[in-house]
Amino acid sequence: MVDETIEQAKAALRIRAHAARAALDHQERAEAARAAAKHFFDGIALRPSDVVAAYWRIRDELDCQPILVRLMDSNQTVVLPVVLGPEAPLDLRVWEQGASLYEAGFGTLAPAELAPKAEPDIVIMPLLGFDSQGTRLGYGGGYYDRTLARMKKKPRLVGLAFAAQELEHIPRDAHDVPLDTIVTEAGVRHFGAAA
């Protein structure tokens, strides 16, 4: 059951967080993406066997491409999400070295339909906002919530955002899974058991 009071509060926070993100200029965005990638690799322990779910940036999200390039160059297994429908979980497809990416809805790119699928050990998640408790404010579609609920294992959840997207407090609904870590251009913060 969705708490309408929480949903209304989140809707107002989404407007505020999106405005903060949209206010950043092109140069700030590029520098932040490079800095966040450095912090990611300095602050997140990766095993060679780890499957990493990432994303292809849409709109004004923090660009994950510097992380994706380095993961692919080091032969880490990378999966990218595909939206199959409004109530379906994300389809996580392996992006194999040299494979083309295709339009996958919402302006994002992903591997072809016949690409292998894999369940990730680490999920790098885009977001609109985050708070000091590791609460992630997404777009409200529930895609990541549904996807995480169906996984056989619990992956480490790493939010990727601009520092300007931090909010004082985000109310959490029962289905909201908190982040283990947030990575911004300002550094890495671990929450809960990962702290």
PDB file of C-alpha atoms in Angstrom:
ATOM      1  CA  MET A   1       0.000   0.000   0.000  1.00  0.00           C
ATOM      2  CA  VAL A   2       1.373   3.384  -0.999  1.00  0.00           C
ATOM      3  CA  ASP A   3       1.236   6.167   1.590  1.00  0.00           C
ATOM      4  CA  GLU A   4      -0.280   9.183  -0.237  1.00  0.00           C
ATOM      5  CA  THR A   5       1.268  11.677   2.207  1.00  0.00           C
ATOM      6  CA  ILE A   6       4.738  10.285   1.461  1.00  0.00           C
ATOM      7  CA  GLU A   7       4.045  10.332  -2.285  1.00  0.00           C
ATOM      8  CA  GLN A   8       2.967  13.981  -2.160  1.00  0.00           C
ATOM      9  CA  ALA A   9       6.102  14.921  -0.214  1.00  0.00           C
ATOM     10  CA  LYS A  10       8.254  13.037  -2.721  1.00  0.00           C
ATOM     11  CA  ALA A  11       6.568  14.801  -5.651  1.00  0.00           C
ATOM     12  CA  ALA A  12       7.511  18.197  -4.173  1.00  0.00           C
ATOM     13  CA  LEU A  13      11.068  17.003  -3.488  1.00  0.00           C
ATOM     14  CA  ARG A  14      11.402  15.738  -7.079  1.00  0.00           C
ATOM     15  CA  ILE A  15      10.668  19.236  -8.389  1.00  0.00           C
ATOM     16  CA  ARG A  16      13.271  20.759  -6.064  1.00  0.00           C
ATOM     17  CA  ALA A  17      15.919  18.111  -6.779  1.00  0.00           C
ATOM     18  CA  HIS A  18      15.409  18.314 -10.528  1.00  0.00           C
ATOM     19  CA  ALA A  19      15.770  22.112 -10.445  1.00  0.00           C
ATOM     20  CA  ALA A  20      19.076  21.805  -8.521  1.00  0.00           C
ATOM     21  CA  ARG A  21      20.367  19.293 -11.054  1.00  0.00           C
ATOM     22  CA  ALA A  22      19.183  21.309 -14.058  1.00  0.00           C
ATOM     23  CA  ALA A  23      20.922  24.460 -12.770  1.00  0.00           C
ATOM     24  CA  LEU A  24      24.397  22.972 -13.295  1.00  0.00           C
ATOM     25  CA  ASP A  25      26.201  24.112 -16.439  1.00  0.00           C
ATOM     26  CA  HIS A  26      27.883  21.908 -19.049  1.00  0.00           C
ATOM     27  CA  GLN A  27      31.408  22.409 -17.671  1.00  0.00           C
ATOM     28  CA  GLU A  28      30.318  21.585 -14.095  1.00  0.00           C
ATOM     29  CA  ARG A  29      28.629  18.422 -15.360  1.00  0.00           C
ATOM     30  CA  ALA A  30      31.678  17.182 -17.264  1.00  0.00           C
ATOM     31  CA  GLU A  31      34.024  17.869 -14.342  1.00  0.00           C
ATOM     32  CA  ALA A  32      31.607  16.219 -11.905  1.00  0.00           C
ATOM     33  CA  ALA A  33      31.368  13.063 -14.066  1.00  0.00           C
ATOM     34  CA  ARG A  34      35.165  12.723 -14.153  1.00  0.00           C
ATOM     35  CA  ALA A  35      35.506  13.370 -10.402  1.00  0.00           C
ATOM     36  CA  ALA A  36      32.681  10.951  -9.533  1.00  0.00           C
ATOM     37  CA  ALA A  37      34.285   8.222 -11.675  1.00  0.00           C
ATOM     38  CA  LYS A  38      37.576   8.652  -9.807  1.00  0.00           C
ATOM     39  CA  HIS A  39      35.764   8.508  -6.449  1.00  0.00           C
ATOM     40  CA  PHE A  40      33.823   5.432  -7.572  1.00  0.00           C
ATOM     41  CA  PHE A  41      36.952   3.429  -8.368  1.00  0.00           C
ATOM     42  CA  ASP A  42      38.798   4.716  -5.283  1.00  0.00           C
ATOM     43  CA  GLY A  43      35.889   4.044  -2.915  1.00  0.00           C
ATOM     44  CA  ILE A  44      34.040   0.968  -4.224  1.00  0.00           C
ATOM     45  CA  ALA A  45      35.719  -2.420  -3.883  1.00  0.00           C
ATOM     46  CA  LEU A  46      35.216  -4.412  -7.074  1.00  0.00           C
ATOM     47  CA  ARG A  47      36.056  -8.093  -7.492  1.00  0.00           C
ATOM     48  CA  PRO A  48      36.871  -9.277 -11.037  1.00  0.00           C
ATOM     49  CA  SER A  49      33.839 -11.604 -10.860  1.00  0.00           C
ATOM     50  CA  ASP A  50      31.376  -8.816  -9.933  1.00  0.00           C
ATOM     51  CA  VAL A  51      28.581  -8.024 -12.361  1.00  0.00           C
ATOM     52  CA  VAL A  52      27.974  -4.264 -12.346  1.00  0.00           C
ATOM     53  CA  ALA A  53      24.660  -2.774 -13.434  1.00  0.00           C
ATOM     54  CA  ALA A  54      25.072   0.800 -14.629  1.00  0.00           C
ATOM     55  CA  TYR A  55      23.008   3.105 -16.825  1.00  0.00           C
ATOM     56  CA  TRP A  56      23.237   5.230 -19.931  1.00  0.00           C
ATOM     57  CA  ARG A  57      22.565   8.858 -18.949  1.00  0.00           C
ATOM     58  CA  ILE A  58      19.314  10.499 -19.911  1.00  0.00           C
ATOM     59  CA  ARG A  59      18.375  14.174 -19.676  1.00  0.00           C
ATOM     60  CA  ASP A  60      20.582  15.953 -17.134  1.00  0.00           C
ATOM     61  CA  GLU A  61      21.640  12.945 -15.011  1.00  0.00           C
ATOM     62  CA  LEU A  62      25.254  12.655 -13.882  1.00  0.00           C
ATOM     63  CA  ASP A  63      27.016  10.966 -16.788  1.00  0.00           C
ATOM     64  CA  CYS A  64      27.945   7.378 -15.938  1.00  0.00           C
ATOM     65  CA  GLN A  65      29.971   6.982 -19.141  1.00  0.00           C
ATOM     66  CA  PRO A  66      33.430   7.567 -17.555  1.00  0.00           C
ATOM     67  CA  ILE A  67      32.657   4.689 -15.170  1.00  0.00           C
ATOM     68  CA  LEU A  68      31.243   2.510 -17.953  1.00  0.00           C
ATOM     69  CA  VAL A  69      34.315   3.008 -20.148  1.00  0.00           C
ATOM     70  CA  ARG A  70      36.712   2.025 -17.362  1.00  0.00           C
ATOM     71  CA  LEU A  71      34.589  -0.998 -16.375  1.00  0.00           C
ATOM     72  CA  MET A  72      34.510  -2.195 -19.987  1.00  0.00           C
ATOM     73  CA  ASP A  73      38.246  -1.543 -20.447  1.00  0.00           C
ATOM     74  CA  SER A  74      38.989  -3.693 -17.383  1.00  0.00           C
ATOM     75  CA  ASN A  75      36.747  -6.526 -18.665  1.00  0.00           C
ATOM     76  CA  GLN A  76      34.270  -6.178 -15.792  1.00  0.00           C
ATOM     77  CA  THR A  77      30.871  -7.665 -16.661  1.00  0.00           C
ATOM     78  CA  VAL A  78      28.467  -4.747 -17.191  1.00  0.00           C
ATOM     79  CA  VAL A  79      24.695  -4.893 -17.542  1.00  0.00           C
ATOM     80  CA  LEU A  80      22.479  -2.032 -18.691  1.00  0.00           C
ATOM     81  CA  PRO A  81      18.762  -1.722 -17.892  1.00  0.00           C
ATOM     82  CA  VAL A  82      15.935  -1.871 -20.399  1.00  0.00           C
ATOM     83  CA  VAL A  83      12.375  -0.768 -19.603  1.00  0.00           C
ATOM     84  CA  LEU A  84       9.975  -3.455 -20.862  1.00  0.00           C
ATOM     85  CA  GLY A  85       6.739  -1.882 -19.660  1.00  0.00           C
ATOM     86  CA  PRO A  86       5.231   0.449 -17.043  1.00  0.00           C
ATOM     87  CA  GLU A  87       4.664  -2.305 -14.449  1.00  0.00           C
ATOM     88  CA  ALA A  88       7.543  -4.637 -15.359  1.00  0.00           C
ATOM     89  CA  PRO A  89      10.939  -4.898 -13.680  1.00  0.00           C
ATOM     90  CA  LEU A  90      13.967  -3.767 -15.671  1.00  0.00           C
ATOM     91  CA  ASP A  91      15.576  -6.240 -18.057  1.00  0.00           C
ATOM     92  CA  LEU A  92      19.315  -6.277 -17.235  1.00  0.00           C
ATOM     93  CA  ARG A  93      21.307  -7.111 -20.377  1.00  0.00           C
ATOM     94  CA  VAL A  94      25.040  -7.774 -20.572  1.00  0.00           C
ATOM     95  CA  TRP A  95      26.938  -5.233 -22.647  1.00  0.00           C
ATOM     96  CA  GLU A  96      29.646  -7.287 -24.304  1.00  0.00           C
ATOM     97  CA  GLN A  97      32.867  -5.700 -25.545  1.00  0.00           C
ATOM     98  CA  GLY A  98      32.327  -4.279 -29.037  1.00  0.00           C
ATOM     99  CA  ALA A  99      28.540  -4.838 -29.029  1.00  0.00           C
ATOM    100  CA  SER A 100      26.350  -2.027 -30.316  1.00  0.00           C
ATOM    101  CA  LEU A 101      23.839  -0.275 -28.100  1.00  0.00           C
ATOM    102  CA  TYR A 102      20.269   0.420 -29.194  1.00  0.00           C
ATOM    103  CA  GLU A 103      17.476   2.810 -28.197  1.00  0.00           C
ATOM    104  CA  ALA A 104      15.876   1.318 -25.084  1.00  0.00           C
ATOM    105  CA  GLY A 105      13.134   3.782 -24.163  1.00  0.00           C
ATOM    106  CA  PHE A 106      13.201   7.071 -22.248  1.00  0.00           C
ATOM    107  CA  GLY A 107      16.177   8.234 -24.363  1.00  0.00           C
ATOM    108  CA  THR A 108      18.555   5.612 -22.989  1.00  0.00           C
ATOM    109  CA  LEU A 109      20.672   3.017 -24.799  1.00  0.00           C
ATOM    110  CA  ALA A 110      21.100  -0.688 -24.050  1.00  0.00           C
ATOM    111  CA  PRO A 111      22.305  -3.956 -25.592  1.00  0.00           C
ATOM    112  CA  ALA A 112      20.128  -5.806 -28.111  1.00  0.00           C
ATOM    113  CA  GLU A 113      17.174  -7.961 -27.090  1.00  0.00           C
ATOM    114  CA  LEU A 114      19.163 -11.177 -27.594  1.00  0.00           C
ATOM    115  CA  ALA A 115      22.035 -10.073 -25.339  1.00  0.00           C
ATOM    116  CA  PRO A 116      22.628 -12.346 -22.341  1.00  0.00           C
ATOM    117  CA  LYS A 117      21.084 -11.343 -19.026  1.00  0.00           C
ATOM    118  CA  ALA A 118      22.809 -11.313 -15.640  1.00  0.00           C
ATOM    119  CA  GLU A 119      21.918 -10.481 -12.060  1.00  0.00           C
ATOM    120  CA  PRO A 120      24.256  -7.781 -10.702  1.00  0.00           C
ATOM    121  CA  ASP A 121      26.420  -7.747  -7.574  1.00  0.00           C
ATOM    122  CA  ILE A 122      26.547  -3.936  -7.699  1.00  0.00           C
ATOM    123  CA  VAL A 123      23.850  -1.603  -9.046  1.00  0.00           C
ATOM    124  CA  ILE A 124      24.838   1.967  -9.968  1.00  0.00           C
ATOM    125  CA  MET A 125      21.564   3.889  -9.848  1.00  0.00           C
ATOM    126  CA  PRO A 126      20.616   7.277 -11.261  1.00  0.00           C
ATOM    127  CA  LEU A 127      18.449   9.423  -9.012  1.00  0.00           C
ATOM    128  CA  LEU A 128      16.835  12.792  -8.511  1.00  0.00           C
ATOM    129  CA  GLY A 129      17.808  13.181  -4.857  1.00  0.00           C
ATOM    130  CA  PHE A 130      19.355  11.490  -1.834  1.00  0.00           C
ATOM    131  CA  ASP A 131      19.648  12.228   1.862  1.00  0.00           C
ATOM    132  CA  SER A 132      22.115  11.550   4.687  1.00  0.00           C
ATOM    133  CA  GLN A 133      20.307   8.304   5.556  1.00  0.00           C
ATOM    134  CA  GLY A 134      20.863   6.792   2.113  1.00  0.00           C
ATOM    135  CA  THR A 135      17.291   7.291   0.952  1.00  0.00           C
ATOM    136  CA  ARG A 136      17.099   7.510  -2.835  1.00  0.00           C
ATOM    137  CA  LEU A 137      14.543   9.709  -4.555  1.00  0.00           C
ATOM    138  CA  GLY A 138      13.907   8.257  -7.994  1.00  0.00           C
ATOM    139  CA  TYR A 139      11.590   9.386 -10.760  1.00  0.00           C
ATOM    140  CA  GLY A 140       8.583   7.654  -9.221  1.00  0.00           C
ATOM    141  CA  GLY A 141       8.111   4.862 -11.765  1.00  0.00           C
ATOM    142  CA  GLY A 142       9.181   2.097  -9.366  1.00  0.00           C
ATOM    143  CA  TYR A 143      11.349   0.318 -11.954  1.00  0.00           C
ATOM    144  CA  TYR A 144      14.312  -0.216  -9.637  1.00  0.00           C
ATOM    145  CA  ASP A 145      12.033  -1.173  -6.705  1.00  0.00           C
ATOM    146  CA  ARG A 146      10.381  -3.911  -8.800  1.00  0.00           C
ATOM    147  CA  THR A 147      13.708  -5.084 -10.171  1.00  0.00           C
ATOM    148  CA  LEU A 148      15.372  -5.333  -6.748  1.00  0.00           C
ATOM    149  CA  ALA A 149      12.345  -7.158  -5.294  1.00  0.00           C
ATOM    150  CA  ARG A 150      12.727  -9.909  -7.914  1.00  0.00           C
ATOM    151  CA  MET A 151      16.462 -10.496  -7.498  1.00  0.00           C
ATOM    152  CA  LYS A 152      17.683 -13.701  -5.881  1.00  0.00           C
ATOM    153  CA  LYS A 153      20.561 -11.890  -4.139  1.00  0.00           C
ATOM    154  CA  LYS A 154      20.820  -8.414  -2.651  1.00  0.00           C
ATOM    155  CA  PRO A 155      23.282  -6.327  -4.667  1.00  0.00           C
ATOM    156  CA  ARG A 156      25.191  -3.349  -3.286  1.00  0.00           C
ATOM    157  CA  LEU A 157      23.256  -0.237  -4.261  1.00  0.00           C
ATOM    158  CA  VAL A 158      25.360   2.733  -5.320  1.00  0.00           C
ATOM    159  CA  GLY A 159      23.647   6.018  -6.092  1.00  0.00           C
ATOM    160  CA  LEU A 160      25.386   8.292  -8.585  1.00  0.00           C
ATOM    161  CA  ALA A 161      24.486  11.977  -8.373  1.00  0.00           C
ATOM    162  CA  PHE A 162      25.672  15.552  -8.242  1.00  0.00           C
ATOM    163  CA  ALA A 163      26.360  16.800  -4.713  1.00  0.00           C
ATOM    164  CA  ALA A 164      23.721  19.504  -5.380  1.00  0.00           C
ATOM    165  CA  GLN A 165      21.063  16.766  -5.413  1.00  0.00           C
ATOM    166  CA  GLU A 166      21.377  16.112  -1.666  1.00  0.00           C
ATOM    167  CA  LEU A 167      18.173  16.856   0.220  1.00  0.00           C
ATOM    168  CA  GLU A 168      17.720  17.309   3.951  1.00  0.00           C
ATOM    169  CA  HIS A 169      15.228  14.452   4.364  1.00  0.00           C
ATOM    170  CA  ILE A 170      13.362  12.121   2.000  1.00  0.00           C
ATOM    171  CA  PRO A 171      10.424  10.192   3.493  1.00  0.00           C
ATOM    172  CA  ARG A 172      10.761   6.457   2.997  1.00  0.00           C
ATOM    173  CA  ASP A 173       7.896   4.124   2.071  1.00  0.00           C
ATOM    174  CA  ALA A 174       7.948   0.417   3.007  1.00  0.00           C
ATOM    175  CA  HIS A 175       9.040  -0.588  -0.530  1.00  0.00           C
ATOM    176  CA  ASP A 176      11.890   1.970  -0.702  1.00  0.00           C
ATOM    177  CA  VAL A 177      15.239   0.202  -0.534  1.00  0.00           C
ATOM    178  CA  PRO A 178      17.989   2.488   0.844  1.00  0.00           C
ATOM    179  CA  LEU A 179      21.313   2.981  -0.886  1.00  0.00           C
ATOM    180  CA  ASP A 180      24.449   1.347   0.498  1.00  0.00           C
ATOM    181  CA  THR A 181      26.617   4.116  -0.950  1.00  0.00           C
ATOM    182  CA  ILE A 182      26.339   7.476  -2.683  1.00  0.00           C
ATOM    183  CA  VAL A 183      29.012   8.708  -5.098  1.00  0.00           C
ATOM    184  CA  THR A 184      29.160  12.370  -6.115  1.00  0.00           C
ATOM    185  CA  GLU A 185      31.869  14.670  -7.411  1.00  0.00           C
ATOM    186  CA  ALA A 186      32.539  15.502  -3.731  1.00  0.00           C
ATOM    187  CA  GLY A 187      33.355  11.907  -2.741  1.00  0.00           C
ATOM    188  CA  VAL A 188      31.898   8.623  -1.518  1.00  0.00           C
ATOM    189  CA  ARG A 189      29.611   8.073   1.489  1.00  0.00           C
ATOM    190  CA  HIS A 190      28.612   4.669   2.822  1.00  0.00           C
ATOM    191  CA  PHE A 191      25.391   4.120   4.778  1.00  0.00           C
ATOM    192  CA  GLY A 192      24.223   1.500   7.256  1.00  0.00           C
ATOM    193  CA  ALA A 193      26.146  -1.770   7.314  1.00  0.00           C
ATOM    194  CA  ALA A 194      28.426  -0.568   4.488  1.00  0.00           C
ATOM    195  CA  ALA A 195      29.546   2.481   6.532  1.00  0.00           C
TER     196      ALA A 195
END
